XYZ file of N, CA and C in Angstrom:
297
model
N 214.685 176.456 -83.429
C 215.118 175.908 -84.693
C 216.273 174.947 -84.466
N 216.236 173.987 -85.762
C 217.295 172.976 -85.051
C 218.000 172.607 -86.601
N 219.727 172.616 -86.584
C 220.096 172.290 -87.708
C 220.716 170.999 -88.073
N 220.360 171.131 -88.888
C 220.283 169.749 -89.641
C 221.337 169.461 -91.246
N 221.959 168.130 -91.172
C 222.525 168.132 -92.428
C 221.548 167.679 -93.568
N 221.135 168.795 -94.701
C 220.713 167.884 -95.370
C 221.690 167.683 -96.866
N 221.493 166.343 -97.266
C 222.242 166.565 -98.900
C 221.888 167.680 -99.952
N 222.529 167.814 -100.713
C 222.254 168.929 -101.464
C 223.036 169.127 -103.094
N 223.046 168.726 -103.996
C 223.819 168.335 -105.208
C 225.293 167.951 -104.455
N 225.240 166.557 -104.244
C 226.150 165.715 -103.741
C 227.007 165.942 -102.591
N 226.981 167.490 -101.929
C 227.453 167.882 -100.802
C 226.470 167.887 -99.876
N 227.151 167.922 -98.786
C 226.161 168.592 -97.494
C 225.850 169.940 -96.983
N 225.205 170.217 -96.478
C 225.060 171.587 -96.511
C 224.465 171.355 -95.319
N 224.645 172.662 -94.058
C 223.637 173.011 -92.845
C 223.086 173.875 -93.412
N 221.711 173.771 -93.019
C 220.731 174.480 -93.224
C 219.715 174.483 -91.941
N 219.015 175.454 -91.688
C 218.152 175.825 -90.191
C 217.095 175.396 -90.875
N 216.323 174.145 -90.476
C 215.174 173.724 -90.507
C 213.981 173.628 -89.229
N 213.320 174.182 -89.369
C 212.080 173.993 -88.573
C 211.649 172.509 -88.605
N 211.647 172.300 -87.094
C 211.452 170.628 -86.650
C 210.438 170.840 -85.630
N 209.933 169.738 -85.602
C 208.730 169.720 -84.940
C 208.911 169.053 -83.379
N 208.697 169.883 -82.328
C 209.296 169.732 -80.928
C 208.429 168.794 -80.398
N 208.783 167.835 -79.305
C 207.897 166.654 -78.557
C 206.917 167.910 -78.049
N 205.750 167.221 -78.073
C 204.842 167.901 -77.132
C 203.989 169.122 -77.843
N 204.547 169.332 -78.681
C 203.910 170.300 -79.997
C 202.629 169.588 -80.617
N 201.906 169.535 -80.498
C 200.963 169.035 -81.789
C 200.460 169.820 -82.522
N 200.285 169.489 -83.743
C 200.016 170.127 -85.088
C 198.539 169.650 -85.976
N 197.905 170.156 -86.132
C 196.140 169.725 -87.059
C 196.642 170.271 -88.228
N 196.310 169.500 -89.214
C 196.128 169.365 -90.453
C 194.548 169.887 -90.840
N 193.887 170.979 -91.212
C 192.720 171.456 -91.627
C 192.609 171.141 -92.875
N 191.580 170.773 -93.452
C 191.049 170.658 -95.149
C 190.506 171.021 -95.377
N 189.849 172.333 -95.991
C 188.300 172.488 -95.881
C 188.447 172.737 -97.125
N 186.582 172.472 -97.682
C 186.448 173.097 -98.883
C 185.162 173.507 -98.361
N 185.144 175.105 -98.476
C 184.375 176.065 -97.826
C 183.015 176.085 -99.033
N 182.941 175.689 -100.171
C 181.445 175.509 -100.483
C 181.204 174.771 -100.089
N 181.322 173.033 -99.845
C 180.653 171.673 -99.548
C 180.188 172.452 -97.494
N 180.653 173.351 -97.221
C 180.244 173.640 -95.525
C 179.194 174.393 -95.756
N 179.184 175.170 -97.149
C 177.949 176.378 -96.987
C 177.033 175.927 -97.767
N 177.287 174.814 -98.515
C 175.722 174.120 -99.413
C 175.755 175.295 -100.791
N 174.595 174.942 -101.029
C 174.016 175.318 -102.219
C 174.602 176.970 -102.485
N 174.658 177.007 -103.772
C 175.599 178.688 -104.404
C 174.342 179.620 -103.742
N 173.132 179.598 -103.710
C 172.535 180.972 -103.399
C 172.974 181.114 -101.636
N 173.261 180.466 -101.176
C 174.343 180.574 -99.327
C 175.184 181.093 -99.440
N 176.235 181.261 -100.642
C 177.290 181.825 -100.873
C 177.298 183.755 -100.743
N 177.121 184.101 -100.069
C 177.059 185.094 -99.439
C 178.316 185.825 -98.235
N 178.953 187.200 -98.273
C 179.941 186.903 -97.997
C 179.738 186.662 -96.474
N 178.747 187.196 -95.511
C 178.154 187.063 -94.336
C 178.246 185.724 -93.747
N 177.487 184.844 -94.993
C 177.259 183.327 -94.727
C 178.643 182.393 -94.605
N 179.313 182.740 -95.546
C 180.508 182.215 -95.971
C 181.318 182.660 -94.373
N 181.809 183.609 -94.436
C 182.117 183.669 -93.052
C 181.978 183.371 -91.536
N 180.903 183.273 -91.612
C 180.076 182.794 -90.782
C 180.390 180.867 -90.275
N 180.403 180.242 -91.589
C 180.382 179.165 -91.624
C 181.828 178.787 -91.392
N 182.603 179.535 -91.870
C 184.247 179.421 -91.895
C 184.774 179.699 -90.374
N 184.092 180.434 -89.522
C 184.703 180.565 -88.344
C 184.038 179.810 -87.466
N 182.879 179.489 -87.706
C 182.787 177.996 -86.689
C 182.880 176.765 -86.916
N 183.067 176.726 -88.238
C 184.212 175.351 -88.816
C 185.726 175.619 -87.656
N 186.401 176.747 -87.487
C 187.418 176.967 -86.874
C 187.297 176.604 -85.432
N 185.814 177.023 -85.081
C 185.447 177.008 -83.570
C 185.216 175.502 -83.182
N 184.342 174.452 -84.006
C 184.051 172.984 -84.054
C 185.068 172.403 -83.974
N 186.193 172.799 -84.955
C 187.294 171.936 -85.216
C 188.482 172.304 -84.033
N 188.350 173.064 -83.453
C 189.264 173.184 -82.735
C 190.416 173.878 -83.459
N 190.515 174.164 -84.218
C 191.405 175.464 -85.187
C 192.813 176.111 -83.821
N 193.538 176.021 -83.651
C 194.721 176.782 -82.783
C 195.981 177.188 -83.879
N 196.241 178.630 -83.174
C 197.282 179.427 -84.115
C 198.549 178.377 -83.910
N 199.192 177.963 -85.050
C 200.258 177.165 -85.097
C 199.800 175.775 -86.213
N 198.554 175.672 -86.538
C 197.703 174.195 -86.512
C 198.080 174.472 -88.296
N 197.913 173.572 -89.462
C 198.098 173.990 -90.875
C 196.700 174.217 -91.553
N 196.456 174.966 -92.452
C 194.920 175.211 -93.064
C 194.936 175.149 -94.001
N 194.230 174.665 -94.827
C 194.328 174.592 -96.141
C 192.578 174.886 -96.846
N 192.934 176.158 -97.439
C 191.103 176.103 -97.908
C 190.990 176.558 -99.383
N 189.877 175.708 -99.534
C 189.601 175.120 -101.419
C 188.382 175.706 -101.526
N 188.206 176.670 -102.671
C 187.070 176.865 -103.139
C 186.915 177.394 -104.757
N 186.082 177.753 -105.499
C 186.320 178.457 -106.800
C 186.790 179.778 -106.775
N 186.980 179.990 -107.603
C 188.108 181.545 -107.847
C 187.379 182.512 -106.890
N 186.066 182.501 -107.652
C 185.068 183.771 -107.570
C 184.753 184.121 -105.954
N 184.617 182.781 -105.300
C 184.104 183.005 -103.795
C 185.379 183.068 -103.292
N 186.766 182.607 -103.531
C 187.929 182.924 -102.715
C 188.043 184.423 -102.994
N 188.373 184.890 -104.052
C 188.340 186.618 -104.132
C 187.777 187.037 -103.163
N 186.571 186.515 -102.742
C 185.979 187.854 -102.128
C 186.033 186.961 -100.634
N 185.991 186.106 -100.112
C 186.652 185.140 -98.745
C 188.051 185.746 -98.370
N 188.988 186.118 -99.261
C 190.407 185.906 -99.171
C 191.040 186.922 -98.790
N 190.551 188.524 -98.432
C 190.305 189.603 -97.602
C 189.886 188.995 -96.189
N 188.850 188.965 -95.931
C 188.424 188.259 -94.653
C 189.806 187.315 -94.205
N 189.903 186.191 -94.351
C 190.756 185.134 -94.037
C 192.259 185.946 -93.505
N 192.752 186.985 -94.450
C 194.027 187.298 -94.042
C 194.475 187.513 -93.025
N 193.928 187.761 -91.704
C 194.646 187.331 -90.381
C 194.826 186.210 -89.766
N 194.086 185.209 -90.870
C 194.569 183.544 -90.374
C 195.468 183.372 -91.111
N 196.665 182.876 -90.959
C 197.633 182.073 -91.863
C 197.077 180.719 -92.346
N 196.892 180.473 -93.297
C 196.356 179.514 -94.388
C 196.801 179.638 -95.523
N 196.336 178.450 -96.353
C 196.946 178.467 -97.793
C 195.450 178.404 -98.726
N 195.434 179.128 -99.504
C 194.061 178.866 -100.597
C 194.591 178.357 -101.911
N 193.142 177.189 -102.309
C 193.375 176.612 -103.128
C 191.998 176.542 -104.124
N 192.458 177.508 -105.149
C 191.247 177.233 -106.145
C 191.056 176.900 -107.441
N 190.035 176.104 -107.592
C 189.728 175.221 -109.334
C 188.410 175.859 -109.405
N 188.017 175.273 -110.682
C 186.759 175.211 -111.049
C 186.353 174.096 -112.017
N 185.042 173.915 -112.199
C 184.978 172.775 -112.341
C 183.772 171.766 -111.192
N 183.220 170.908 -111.996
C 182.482 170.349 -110.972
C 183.685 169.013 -109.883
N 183.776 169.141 -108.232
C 184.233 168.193 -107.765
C 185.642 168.753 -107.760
N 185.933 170.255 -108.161
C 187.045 170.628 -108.238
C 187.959 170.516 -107.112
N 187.554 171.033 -105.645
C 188.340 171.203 -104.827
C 188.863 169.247 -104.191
């Protein structure tokens, strides 16, 4: 960790910010886990999983990398058990074109 001044209602303040070290690289993941599994009758929790960890395996996925995964309420509920030993962020709408 490395500190840093940042402003802060007109004073300065140190604060320990996480900085990003030479030689570190970092992936940015996007997924929106229906457009990978197609059509709602795929939506299965087998399938869904399935598809989500070799999206991880294709993409090259490494612990440290950021994730971000979009889907409707209904299939994250039941995805979002599974997922919890990846650190990721879920993001869900509904709606057509939502994610």
């Amino acid at each position: 960790m490395t500190t840093i001044e940042t402003p802060r209602r007109g004073r300065c303040h140190k604060r320990v910010v996480p900085v990003a070290r030479r030689g570190k690289n970092r992936t940015l993941h996007l997924v929106d886990i229906e457009n990978l599994v197609g059509e709602p009758v795929a939506w299965t929790d087998k399938n869904v999983e399935a598809v989500f960890f070799e999206y991880l395996q294709e993409a090259n996925w490494q612990p440290g990398d950021s994730l971000v995964v979009a889907s409707n309420p209904g299939l994250m509920g039941r995805l979002a058990f599974k997922l919890s030993a990846i650190p990721h962020r879920s993001l869900c709408a509904t709606g057509p074109d939502a994610a």
